[in-house]
XYZ file of C-alpha atoms in Angstrom:
174
model
C -39.200 11.467 -12.238
C -35.409 12.333 -12.720
C -33.185 9.588 -14.158
C -30.530 8.331 -11.950
C -27.068 9.165 -12.826
C -24.030 6.960 -12.573
C -21.814 7.025 -9.538
C -18.888 7.084 -11.716
C -18.226 9.227 -14.743
C -15.230 9.283 -17.249
C -14.754 11.797 -19.731
C -12.071 13.697 -21.593
C -11.013 17.387 -20.858
C -8.630 19.762 -22.535
C -6.614 20.239 -19.296
C -5.540 18.185 -16.477
C -8.034 18.125 -13.716
C -5.460 16.950 -11.228
C -2.288 18.668 -11.851
C -0.661 17.846 -8.558
C -0.753 14.220 -9.026
C 2.208 13.978 -11.090
C 4.556 15.684 -8.812
C 3.270 13.659 -5.817
C 3.596 10.359 -7.754
C 7.330 11.232 -8.688
C 8.230 12.205 -5.267
C 6.640 9.023 -3.545
C 8.359 6.773 -6.203
C 11.858 8.569 -5.495
C 11.319 8.346 -1.768
C 10.707 4.603 -2.045
C 13.631 4.194 -4.470
C 15.958 5.956 -2.169
C 14.717 3.942 0.710
C 15.335 0.766 -1.254
C 19.082 1.952 -2.097
C 20.055 3.634 1.227
C 17.842 1.922 3.900
C 15.209 2.885 6.280
C 15.530 6.450 7.590
C 17.245 6.497 11.074
C 14.475 8.739 12.784
C 11.296 7.762 13.970
C 8.281 8.630 11.356
C 5.514 7.942 13.933
C 2.714 10.597 13.851
C 1.930 12.003 17.606
C -1.273 9.889 17.925
C 0.894 6.610 17.361
C 2.371 7.080 21.083
C -1.171 7.136 22.415
C -1.901 3.875 20.573
C -3.990 5.216 17.705
C -2.889 3.916 14.152
C -3.426 5.804 11.354
C -4.086 4.151 7.623
C -0.522 5.072 6.560
C 0.993 3.112 9.503
C 3.798 0.898 8.003
C 3.756 2.522 4.794
C 7.311 3.409 5.223
C 8.553 -0.139 5.276
C 5.925 -1.502 3.144
C 6.998 1.124 0.267
C 10.688 0.109 0.627
C 9.823 -3.604 0.309
C 7.525 -2.975 -2.416
C 10.273 -1.389 -4.779
C 12.658 -4.381 -3.510
C 10.206 -6.607 -4.888
C 8.704 -8.223 -1.703
C 5.224 -7.692 -2.306
C 3.822 -10.348 0.241
C 6.032 -8.416 2.923
C 4.827 -5.126 1.851
C 1.413 -6.193 2.077
C 1.973 -7.408 5.796
C 3.262 -3.903 6.784
C 0.315 -1.909 4.950
C -2.149 -3.768 2.653
C -2.671 -0.302 0.823
C 0.764 -0.104 -0.490
C 0.407 -1.993 -3.778
C -2.926 -0.008 -4.416
C -1.298 3.459 -3.708
C 1.912 2.407 -6.030
C -0.695 1.580 -8.662
C -2.386 4.677 -8.250
C 0.799 6.319 -8.628
C 1.714 4.603 -11.767
C -1.997 5.367 -13.334
C -1.437 9.015 -12.557
C 1.900 9.054 -14.423
C 0.337 7.054 -17.429
C -2.504 9.574 -17.611
C -0.319 12.696 -17.595
C 1.999 11.087 -20.243
C -1.115 10.223 -22.345
C -2.568 13.755 -21.956
C 0.569 15.356 -22.967
C 0.903 13.311 -26.094
C -2.708 13.745 -27.295
C -3.726 17.090 -25.715
C -6.566 15.612 -23.795
C -6.946 14.132 -20.362
C -8.990 11.340 -19.193
C -11.026 12.698 -16.087
C -12.859 10.127 -13.681
C -15.233 11.594 -11.221
C -17.315 10.126 -8.412
C -20.715 11.344 -7.134
C -21.530 11.985 -3.720
C -23.264 8.441 -3.870
C -20.404 6.928 -5.318
C -17.932 8.290 -2.659
C -20.361 6.965 0.014
C -20.367 3.392 -1.667
C -16.750 3.330 -1.889
C -16.386 4.440 2.084
C -18.436 1.697 3.046
C -16.820 -1.024 0.651
C -13.347 0.041 2.056
C -14.895 -0.170 5.794
C -16.256 -3.724 5.201
C -13.306 -4.900 3.158
C -11.098 -3.597 6.277
C -13.385 -4.914 8.994
C -13.268 -8.294 7.088
C -9.456 -8.348 6.620
C -9.096 -7.531 10.280
C -11.595 -10.283 11.170
C -9.356 -12.774 9.100
C -6.027 -11.724 10.604
C -7.702 -12.195 14.030
C -8.976 -15.867 12.965
C -5.595 -16.794 11.758
C -3.875 -15.334 14.877
C -6.163 -17.396 17.108
C -6.136 -20.536 15.042
C -5.151 -23.781 16.526
C -3.455 -24.689 13.460
C -0.114 -23.660 14.440
C -0.006 -26.170 17.294
C -0.725 -29.091 15.073
C 2.291 -28.282 13.195
C 5.488 -30.345 14.291
C 8.042 -27.711 15.757
C 10.362 -28.854 13.020
C 8.244 -27.556 10.499
C 7.616 -24.208 12.403
C 11.151 -23.089 12.067
C 12.198 -23.953 15.722
C 14.749 -26.691 14.591
C 16.111 -25.515 11.318
C 19.453 -27.623 11.172
C 22.782 -26.590 10.530
C 23.383 -23.847 7.788
C 19.484 -23.039 7.543
C 18.699 -19.775 8.841
C 15.368 -17.876 8.915
C 14.551 -14.627 7.151
C 11.571 -12.775 8.463
C 10.053 -9.347 7.388
C 11.922 -7.637 10.211
C 15.303 -8.704 8.807
C 14.243 -7.373 5.336
C 13.039 -4.162 6.518
C 16.252 -3.028 8.503
C 18.721 -1.254 6.469
C 22.058 -2.720 5.697
C 24.618 -3.239 3.150
C 23.236 -4.590 -0.176
C 19.794 -4.091 0.791
């Protein structure tokens, strides 16, 4: 009877198994930083399927990346919940590369086929649950029980509402 193998293996190698990760992480970080300084691009960045109503997993990532660099983590999560995970992966790739260059050995993490399948189903179920919760909050009657004054309809003099769309728009000092 064969012994079961772990779906995740971690080891050390004499060369970097993912040499393209560093340039990709640096380009993504530079792009997000540029958008934080100069604002969002003036062109439409949607893929062709977007115009047919098909959203891809990167939908909202441009605004989410910019908001993440600006420190608005909650707003970045609203645009694309994967933005902080993608940023953490980029930082991990840079740390791994720096460590590998310093000591001459690179940490390599590999998933087996079964590990990839398990990760796929965990992400599908997590996405489904997130969607269900978003729909539950959207359809809840809690907003109807809150007085209009607390919902933001009557703010009083000198008080303005700043929403995610305002933060995402390019402008001076943003």
